[in-house]
Amino acid sequence: MEKQQYIDRAEHVLYKTYNRFPVVFDHGNGVHLYDTDGQEYLDFGAGIAVMGLGYGNQELNDAVKAQVDKLLHISNLFYNEPAIEAGERLLKASEMDKVFFTNSGTEAIEGALKIAKRYAYNKGMAPDYEIIAMKHSFHGRSLGALSVTGNDHYQEPFAPLIPNIRFAEFNNLDSVKALFSEKTCAVLMETIQGEGGIYPATEEFIRGVRQLCDEHDALLMLDEIQCGMARSGSMFAWQGYGVKPDVMTVAKALGNGVPIGAFLACGKAATAMVPGDHGTTYGGNPLVCASAAKVLELFEKLDIVGHVQEIGAYLWEKLDELMARHEGVIVGHRGKGLIQGLEFACPVGPVVTNALLEQKLVLISAGAKIIRFVPPLVIEKADVDEMVKRLETALQMAE
Ligand SMILES: *Cc1c(COP(=O)(O)O)cnc(C)c1O
């Protein structure tokens, strides 16, 4: 079938909340994607930081297929082995005490917010307690997650949202301090802001927030949905800062394409909710947990953390060189490991489109002026070289 026919059919049926690029992907292999016309693309977007192990990992595919033939679903009224296996591996990697599996990142955030509320309720706090979140954050699209997403543009059409959310400036400890009071029950933030433009927390900031939470018996809740799962060069980005959250959320790369998320808690936060407080029909079912368990096993076996440190440093060097060659056009470079961003002086839309359509390079933006590099974590140096070459051509075409 012709590409345009697919696009026409899609636009006929799919609720239009996205402006999609005119490409219909069909299959993938390693760090490459193939469209329905058989063209090959180099992928530096990983389905928005999801495909950590790349496409078509045989061991992972075999594990998922075996589970398909065994048992897809049973509900949380019973136990299942893949959930135990995935849970044990996730707790070991994170040093947290308890895990709850969800179907998405947004739902993991909902769970974290419910822990914060339950924690406040258990302490007997008045119902006007507050949660501090960050400006330019992103936590998801449900009404709860949207309430803590510091973006007026996303929030405005859906107001009123959850009350008593206070927004501080990310990486500005004084602004957090100024919002703290006896009403504060939790602080929620991404360890590295993703959608907001790839801003890693500074060590001073994250340690300071941890200390403020300790002083006020408030929960530190870190959103690791995008920056977690080895992407920053630590299994979870907070592990690179020497602080530990009370609650954290993961999703994206956890299932390598199979929809699964989780919220994890430790200490008092791990027992704040009790039976009856929270639930999910699909969450943690055998199919998705078989994938997550195998993903976690493969991350360890392949030393993905070590690989990200090595390739992340190489990507850093190459993007710095690219920036130097395009002074005034590329004006900033931020990130850690394999979550990096280049800030441009002008909107990056034309460059991203050229890269995709002319250079067969999949890149995604984060805000209007930032190109975000979140490739499969298994990329090699040669892939970085090839990406820079194609990006530079796309850049010259757009100038
Ligand atoms: C993607 C993302 C979410 C939302 O996850 P979904 O799986 O899309 O619901 C939440 N927080 C961060 C930091 C994200 O990057």
Short mmCIF file of C-alpha atoms and ligand atoms in Angstrom, two decimals:
data_model
loop_
_atom_site.label_atom_id
_atom_site.label_comp_id
_atom_site.label_asym_id
_atom_site.label_seq_id
_atom_site.Cartn_x
_atom_site.Cartn_y
_atom_site.Cartn_z
CA MET A 1 0.00 0.00 0.00
CA GLU A 2 1.15 3.55 -0.75
CA LYS A 3 2.34 5.61 2.18
CA GLN A 4 -0.28 8.29 1.54
CA GLN A 5 -3.06 5.72 1.73
CA TYR A 6 -1.93 4.69 5.21
CA ILE A 7 -1.78 8.31 6.28
CA ASP A 8 -5.27 9.04 4.90
CA ARG A 9 -6.72 6.02 6.69
CA ALA A 10 -5.00 6.98 9.94
CA GLU A 11 -6.23 10.57 9.80
CA HIS A 12 -9.72 9.25 9.16
CA VAL A 13 -9.84 7.19 12.34
CA LEU A 14 -7.38 8.51 14.93
CA TYR A 15 -8.48 11.29 17.29
CA LYS A 16 -6.36 14.23 16.26
CA THR A 17 -4.25 15.20 19.24
CA TYR A 18 -0.95 14.79 17.36
CA ASN A 19 0.57 16.31 14.26
CA ARG A 20 2.49 13.31 13.01
CA PHE A 21 5.47 13.20 10.66
CA PRO A 22 4.57 11.65 7.28
CA VAL A 23 6.39 8.38 7.88
CA VAL A 24 4.82 4.96 8.44
CA PHE A 25 7.19 2.67 10.32
CA ASP A 26 6.93 -1.02 9.74
CA HIS A 27 9.71 -2.82 11.60
CA GLY A 28 13.00 -2.31 13.37
CA ASN A 29 16.34 -3.97 13.92
CA GLY A 30 18.98 -2.86 16.43
CA VAL A 31 19.19 0.93 16.19
CA HIS A 32 17.46 1.07 12.79
CA LEU A 33 13.85 1.48 11.75
CA TYR A 34 12.30 0.63 8.38
CA ASP A 35 9.27 2.32 6.84
CA THR A 36 6.61 0.73 4.66
CA ASP A 37 8.58 1.75 1.55
CA GLY A 38 11.55 -0.27 2.84
CA GLN A 39 13.72 2.76 3.65
CA GLU A 40 16.15 2.48 6.57
CA TYR A 41 16.37 5.13 9.32
CA LEU A 42 18.92 5.63 12.09
CA ASP A 43 16.97 6.05 15.30
CA PHE A 44 18.05 8.57 17.95
CA GLY A 45 14.61 8.89 19.53
CA ALA A 46 13.96 5.32 20.72
CA GLY A 47 10.19 5.86 20.63
CA ILE A 48 10.70 8.69 23.19
CA ALA A 49 13.37 7.06 25.37
CA VAL A 50 11.60 3.71 25.44
CA MET A 51 13.60 1.27 23.30
CA GLY A 52 16.70 1.09 25.51
CA LEU A 53 17.71 -2.30 24.13
CA GLY A 54 16.88 -1.24 20.60
CA TYR A 55 14.63 -3.15 18.21
CA GLY A 56 14.32 -6.89 17.85
CA ASN A 57 16.46 -8.08 20.77
CA GLN A 58 16.08 -11.82 20.28
CA GLU A 59 16.37 -12.84 23.92
CA LEU A 60 13.73 -10.32 24.93
CA ASN A 61 11.43 -11.28 22.07
CA ASP A 62 11.75 -14.96 22.99
CA ALA A 63 10.87 -14.26 26.63
CA VAL A 64 7.80 -12.23 25.66
CA LYS A 65 6.69 -14.85 23.13
CA ALA A 66 7.06 -17.66 25.67
CA GLN A 67 4.89 -15.72 28.12
CA VAL A 68 2.27 -15.10 25.43
CA ASP A 69 1.86 -18.85 25.06
CA LYS A 70 1.80 -19.41 28.83
CA LEU A 71 -0.43 -16.78 30.44
CA LEU A 72 -1.27 -13.21 29.43
CA HIS A 73 -3.32 -12.00 32.34
CA ILE A 74 -4.76 -13.11 35.66
CA SER A 75 -5.51 -9.84 37.61
CA ASN A 76 -4.05 -8.66 40.89
CA LEU A 77 -6.39 -10.86 42.91
CA PHE A 78 -3.74 -13.57 42.46
CA TYR A 79 0.05 -13.87 42.40
CA ASN A 80 2.08 -14.39 39.23
CA GLU A 81 5.73 -15.33 38.84
CA PRO A 82 6.85 -12.70 36.26
CA ALA A 83 5.67 -9.90 38.58
CA ILE A 84 7.71 -11.34 41.45
CA GLU A 85 10.76 -11.66 39.21
CA ALA A 86 10.42 -8.13 37.79
CA GLY A 87 9.74 -6.71 41.26
CA GLU A 88 12.77 -8.36 42.84
CA ARG A 89 15.04 -7.15 40.07
CA LEU A 90 13.67 -3.60 40.23
CA LEU A 91 14.05 -3.37 44.02
CA LYS A 92 17.60 -4.71 43.81
CA ALA A 93 18.54 -2.13 41.17
CA SER A 94 16.87 0.76 43.02
CA GLU A 95 17.40 -0.10 46.72
CA MET A 96 13.74 0.76 47.29
CA ASP A 97 11.43 -1.29 49.56
CA LYS A 98 8.22 -1.82 47.60
CA VAL A 99 6.98 -1.60 44.02
CA PHE A 100 3.55 -1.21 42.39
CA PHE A 101 3.32 -1.91 38.66
CA THR A 102 1.25 0.39 36.44
CA ASN A 103 0.42 0.54 32.73
CA SER A 104 2.17 3.83 32.02
CA GLY A 105 4.30 6.61 33.39
CA THR A 106 1.27 8.80 33.99
CA GLU A 107 -0.30 6.15 36.18
CA ALA A 108 2.94 5.80 38.12
CA ILE A 109 2.72 9.55 38.84
CA GLU A 110 -0.92 9.13 39.93
CA GLY A 111 0.25 6.47 42.37
CA ALA A 112 3.01 8.71 43.71
CA LEU A 113 0.52 11.55 44.23
CA LYS A 114 -1.78 9.19 46.10
CA ILE A 115 1.11 8.14 48.37
CA ALA A 116 1.78 11.82 49.11
CA LYS A 117 -1.88 12.43 49.94
CA ARG A 118 -2.19 9.27 52.02
CA TYR A 119 1.04 10.13 53.84
CA ALA A 120 -0.38 13.54 54.77
CA TYR A 121 -3.69 12.00 55.79
CA ASN A 122 -1.93 9.40 57.98
CA LYS A 123 -0.09 12.21 59.75
CA GLY A 124 -3.39 13.92 60.44
CA MET A 125 -2.49 16.97 58.36
CA ALA A 126 -5.36 19.30 57.51
CA PRO A 127 -6.71 18.68 53.99
CA ASP A 128 -5.16 21.89 52.72
CA TYR A 129 -1.67 20.32 52.64
CA GLU A 130 0.47 21.17 49.63
CA ILE A 131 2.69 19.45 47.10
CA ILE A 132 5.61 21.34 45.57
CA ALA A 133 6.32 20.62 41.89
CA MET A 134 8.61 22.35 39.38
CA LYS A 135 8.07 24.81 36.57
CA HIS A 136 8.78 23.39 33.09
CA SER A 137 8.26 19.87 34.39
CA PHE A 138 6.43 17.08 32.64
CA HIS A 139 4.68 14.25 34.45
CA GLY A 140 1.93 13.11 32.10
CA ARG A 141 -1.50 13.94 30.73
CA SER A 142 -4.07 12.62 33.20
CA LEU A 143 -5.75 15.26 35.36
CA GLY A 144 -3.58 14.35 38.36
CA ALA A 145 -0.31 14.28 36.42
CA LEU A 146 -1.30 17.44 34.56
CA SER A 147 -1.86 19.18 37.89
CA VAL A 148 1.84 18.80 38.73
CA THR A 149 3.09 19.54 35.20
CA GLY A 150 4.43 23.09 35.27
CA ASN A 151 3.28 24.13 31.82
CA ASP A 152 0.43 26.66 31.50
CA HIS A 153 -0.16 25.74 27.88
CA TYR A 154 -0.93 22.10 28.77
CA GLN A 155 -2.93 22.98 31.89
CA GLU A 156 -5.11 25.90 30.85
CA PRO A 157 -7.85 24.16 28.80
CA PHE A 158 -8.38 21.59 31.55
CA ALA A 159 -8.59 23.77 34.64
CA PRO A 160 -9.55 23.51 37.43
CA LEU A 161 -7.03 20.83 38.33
CA ILE A 162 -5.94 19.39 41.69
CA PRO A 163 -5.61 22.29 44.13
CA ASN A 164 -2.69 23.18 46.41
CA ILE A 165 0.12 22.46 44.00
CA ARG A 166 2.92 25.04 44.30
CA PHE A 167 5.44 25.49 41.49
CA ALA A 168 9.08 26.25 42.25
CA GLU A 169 11.96 27.03 39.91
CA PHE A 170 13.97 23.93 39.05
CA ASN A 171 17.59 24.23 40.22
CA ASN A 172 16.73 27.21 42.41
CA LEU A 173 16.83 26.00 46.00
CA ASP A 174 15.68 29.33 47.40
CA SER A 175 12.50 29.15 45.37
CA VAL A 176 11.73 25.73 46.89
CA LYS A 177 12.62 26.97 50.35
CA ALA A 178 10.27 29.92 49.92
CA LEU A 179 7.33 27.58 49.21
CA PHE A 180 8.03 25.15 52.04
CA SER A 181 5.78 25.36 55.08
CA GLU A 182 4.14 23.11 57.65
CA LYS A 183 1.57 22.39 54.91
CA THR A 184 4.10 20.78 52.56
CA CYS A 185 3.72 17.00 52.35
CA ALA A 186 5.86 16.22 49.29
CA VAL A 187 8.15 17.58 46.58
CA LEU A 188 7.86 16.03 43.12
CA MET A 189 10.42 16.57 40.39
CA GLU A 190 12.26 14.91 37.52
CA THR A 191 15.87 14.17 38.38
CA ILE A 192 16.66 15.37 34.86
CA GLN A 193 13.92 17.45 33.27
CA GLY A 194 13.15 15.84 29.90
CA GLU A 195 10.33 17.50 27.96
CA GLY A 196 11.23 20.80 29.63
CA GLY A 197 14.52 20.93 27.70
CA ILE A 198 17.00 18.38 29.17
CA TYR A 199 18.00 20.10 32.41
CA PRO A 200 19.81 17.86 34.91
CA ALA A 201 19.28 18.79 38.55
CA THR A 202 22.39 20.28 40.08
CA GLU A 203 23.88 18.32 42.95
CA GLU A 204 23.43 21.28 45.27
CA PHE A 205 19.76 21.56 44.35
CA ILE A 206 18.79 17.93 44.75
CA ARG A 207 20.69 17.57 48.01
CA GLY A 208 19.17 20.78 49.31
CA VAL A 209 15.65 19.62 48.45
CA ARG A 210 16.34 16.28 50.16
CA GLN A 211 17.39 18.16 53.28
CA LEU A 212 14.32 20.42 53.22
CA CYS A 213 12.10 17.34 52.92
CA ASP A 214 13.86 15.72 55.88
CA GLU A 215 13.48 18.85 57.99
CA HIS A 216 9.73 19.07 57.26
CA ASP A 217 8.95 15.33 57.18
CA ALA A 218 7.88 15.70 53.55
CA LEU A 219 8.38 13.06 50.85
CA LEU A 220 10.93 13.51 48.10
CA MET A 221 9.37 12.00 44.98
CA LEU A 222 11.62 11.69 41.92
CA ASP A 223 10.23 11.11 38.44
CA GLU A 224 12.70 8.79 36.67
CA ILE A 225 10.30 7.86 33.88
CA GLN A 226 12.54 9.33 31.18
CA CYS A 227 15.95 9.66 32.81
CA GLY A 228 15.88 6.33 34.68
CA MET A 229 16.79 2.83 33.48
CA ALA A 230 20.50 3.60 32.90
CA ARG A 231 19.91 6.47 30.50
CA SER A 232 21.84 9.00 32.61
CA GLY A 233 24.79 6.65 33.12
CA SER A 234 23.45 5.46 36.50
CA MET A 235 20.69 2.87 36.72
CA PHE A 236 18.53 5.64 38.20
CA ALA A 237 19.70 9.21 37.81
CA TRP A 238 19.45 9.97 41.54
CA GLN A 239 22.08 7.31 42.22
CA GLY A 240 24.56 9.64 40.54
CA TYR A 241 23.83 12.36 43.15
CA GLY A 242 24.17 10.47 46.43
CA VAL A 243 20.59 11.18 47.49
CA LYS A 244 17.73 8.74 47.77
CA PRO A 245 14.06 9.57 47.20
CA ASP A 246 11.16 8.28 49.29
CA VAL A 247 9.16 7.60 46.15
CA MET A 248 10.22 7.22 42.55
CA THR A 249 8.43 6.57 39.28
CA VAL A 250 9.71 4.61 36.28
CA ALA A 251 8.22 3.60 32.93
CA LYS A 252 9.43 4.23 29.35
CA ALA A 253 12.47 1.90 29.01
CA LEU A 254 11.26 -0.53 31.70
CA GLY A 255 9.33 -2.72 29.25
CA ASN A 256 11.33 -1.89 26.10
CA GLY A 257 8.12 -1.26 24.18
CA VAL A 258 5.73 -3.35 26.25
CA PRO A 259 3.58 -0.86 28.20
CA ILE A 260 4.59 -0.96 31.86
CA GLY A 261 5.43 1.58 34.53
CA ALA A 262 5.93 1.43 38.26
CA PHE A 263 6.06 3.51 41.39
CA LEU A 264 8.47 2.49 44.11
CA ALA A 265 8.64 3.60 47.70
CA CYS A 266 10.84 3.13 50.72
CA GLY A 267 10.63 3.76 54.45
CA LYS A 268 7.37 5.21 55.72
CA ALA A 269 6.19 5.92 52.18
CA ALA A 270 6.28 2.18 51.45
CA THR A 271 3.47 1.49 53.92
CA ALA A 272 1.43 4.69 53.59
CA MET A 273 -1.25 3.06 51.43
CA VAL A 274 -3.06 -0.07 52.61
CA PRO A 275 -5.21 -2.74 50.92
CA GLY A 276 -8.16 -1.08 49.23
CA ASP A 277 -6.36 2.23 48.62
CA HIS A 278 -5.11 1.57 45.10
CA GLY A 279 -5.53 -0.93 42.30
CA THR A 280 -5.31 -1.72 38.60
CA THR A 281 -6.75 -4.46 36.43
CA TYR A 282 -3.90 -4.82 33.95
CA GLY A 283 -1.01 -3.40 35.98
CA GLY A 284 1.77 -5.91 36.60
CA ASN A 285 0.24 -8.65 34.51
CA PRO A 286 2.38 -11.63 33.48
CA LEU A 287 2.92 -10.43 29.91
CA VAL A 288 4.35 -7.01 30.72
CA CYS A 289 6.28 -8.25 33.75
CA ALA A 290 7.93 -11.00 31.70
CA SER A 291 9.25 -8.24 29.48
CA ALA A 292 10.37 -6.00 32.37
CA ALA A 293 12.07 -8.91 34.15
CA LYS A 294 14.01 -9.80 31.01
CA VAL A 295 14.87 -6.15 30.32
CA LEU A 296 16.32 -5.81 33.82
CA GLU A 297 18.23 -9.08 33.44
CA LEU A 298 19.68 -7.98 30.09
CA PHE A 299 20.64 -4.53 31.42
CA GLU A 300 22.77 -6.28 34.04
CA LYS A 301 24.17 -8.94 31.72
CA LEU A 302 25.09 -6.43 28.99
CA ASP A 303 26.35 -3.83 31.52
CA ILE A 304 24.16 -1.18 29.92
CA VAL A 305 25.16 1.33 32.62
CA GLY A 306 28.85 0.97 31.70
CA HIS A 307 28.05 1.16 28.00
CA VAL A 308 25.99 4.35 28.45
CA GLN A 309 28.85 5.97 30.36
CA GLU A 310 31.27 5.20 27.55
CA ILE A 311 29.02 6.11 24.60
CA GLY A 312 27.47 9.04 26.48
CA ALA A 313 30.93 10.59 26.90
CA TYR A 314 31.60 10.07 23.19
CA LEU A 315 28.26 11.63 22.22
CA TRP A 316 29.07 14.56 24.51
CA GLU A 317 32.40 15.16 22.76
CA LYS A 318 30.89 14.90 19.27
CA LEU A 319 27.97 17.24 20.07
CA ASP A 320 30.39 19.74 21.61
CA GLU A 321 32.42 19.69 18.40
CA LEU A 322 29.25 20.12 16.34
CA MET A 323 28.26 23.09 18.49
CA ALA A 324 31.69 24.67 17.98
CA ARG A 325 31.32 24.29 14.20
CA HIS A 326 27.92 26.04 14.33
CA GLU A 327 28.55 28.87 16.71
CA GLY A 328 25.58 31.16 17.08
CA VAL A 329 23.25 28.52 15.62
CA ILE A 330 23.68 25.96 18.39
CA VAL A 331 23.80 27.88 21.65
CA GLY A 332 23.69 25.27 24.42
CA HIS A 333 24.50 21.66 25.26
CA ARG A 334 23.15 19.88 28.36
CA GLY A 335 22.48 16.43 29.71
CA LYS A 336 24.06 13.27 31.06
CA GLY A 337 24.82 9.86 29.58
CA LEU A 338 22.46 9.22 26.69
CA ILE A 339 19.95 11.93 27.52
CA GLN A 340 21.44 15.06 25.98
CA GLY A 341 20.03 18.18 24.40
CA LEU A 342 21.30 20.82 22.00
CA GLU A 343 19.70 24.21 22.26
CA PHE A 344 19.38 26.22 19.06
CA ALA A 345 18.94 29.95 18.58
CA CYS A 346 15.92 29.31 16.32
CA PRO A 347 13.11 26.74 16.37
CA VAL A 348 14.40 23.26 15.46
CA GLY A 349 11.32 22.07 13.55
CA PRO A 350 12.88 22.44 10.07
CA VAL A 351 16.10 20.66 11.12
CA VAL A 352 14.22 17.75 12.72
CA THR A 353 12.01 17.41 9.62
CA ASN A 354 14.99 17.56 7.23
CA ALA A 355 16.85 15.01 9.32
CA LEU A 356 13.91 12.62 9.19
CA LEU A 357 12.74 13.01 5.61
CA GLU A 358 16.00 13.76 3.79
CA GLN A 359 18.66 12.17 5.99
CA LYS A 360 16.65 9.25 7.36
CA LEU A 361 17.59 10.17 10.91
CA VAL A 362 14.98 10.05 13.66
CA LEU A 363 15.43 12.90 16.14
CA ILE A 364 12.94 14.40 18.54
CA SER A 365 12.67 17.87 19.97
CA ALA A 366 12.04 18.98 23.55
CA GLY A 367 10.34 22.34 23.36
CA ALA A 368 10.69 24.58 20.32
CA LYS A 369 14.44 25.14 20.30
CA ILE A 370 15.97 21.98 21.68
CA ILE A 371 16.89 18.75 19.91
CA ARG A 372 16.81 15.88 22.37
CA PHE A 373 19.12 12.91 21.95
CA VAL A 374 17.64 9.82 23.59
CA PRO A 375 18.85 6.95 21.39
CA PRO A 376 18.61 3.25 22.13
CA LEU A 377 21.16 2.65 24.89
CA VAL A 378 22.90 0.01 22.77
CA ILE A 379 24.18 2.47 20.15
CA GLU A 380 27.87 2.35 19.27
CA LYS A 381 30.37 5.09 18.49
CA ALA A 382 29.94 4.52 14.73
CA ASP A 383 26.21 5.27 15.14
CA VAL A 384 27.08 8.54 16.89
CA ASP A 385 29.41 9.48 14.03
CA GLU A 386 26.75 8.65 11.46
CA MET A 387 24.13 10.61 13.37
CA VAL A 388 26.33 13.72 13.59
CA LYS A 389 27.08 13.50 9.87
CA ARG A 390 23.38 13.31 8.96
CA LEU A 391 22.37 15.99 11.45
CA GLU A 392 25.00 18.36 10.13
CA THR A 393 23.74 17.89 6.57
CA ALA A 394 20.17 18.47 7.72
CA LEU A 395 21.35 21.59 9.52
CA GLN A 396 23.10 22.99 6.46
CA MET A 397 19.98 22.34 4.36
CA ALA A 398 17.85 24.25 6.85
CA GLU A 399 20.17 27.26 7.07
C1 LIG B 1 6.87 10.34 29.42
C2 LIG B 1 6.91 10.88 30.78
C3 LIG B 1 5.80 10.75 31.65
C4 LIG B 1 4.49 10.14 31.21
O1 LIG B 1 4.63 8.78 30.88
P1 LIG B 1 3.54 8.08 29.95
O2 LIG B 1 4.02 6.65 29.86
O3 LIG B 1 3.51 8.79 28.66
O4 LIG B 1 2.23 8.14 30.66
C5 LIG B 1 5.95 11.22 32.94
N1 LIG B 1 7.10 11.80 33.36
C6 LIG B 1 8.17 11.93 32.55
C7 LIG B 1 9.42 12.55 33.08
C8 LIG B 1 8.11 11.50 31.23
O5 LIG B 1 9.15 11.67 30.43
#
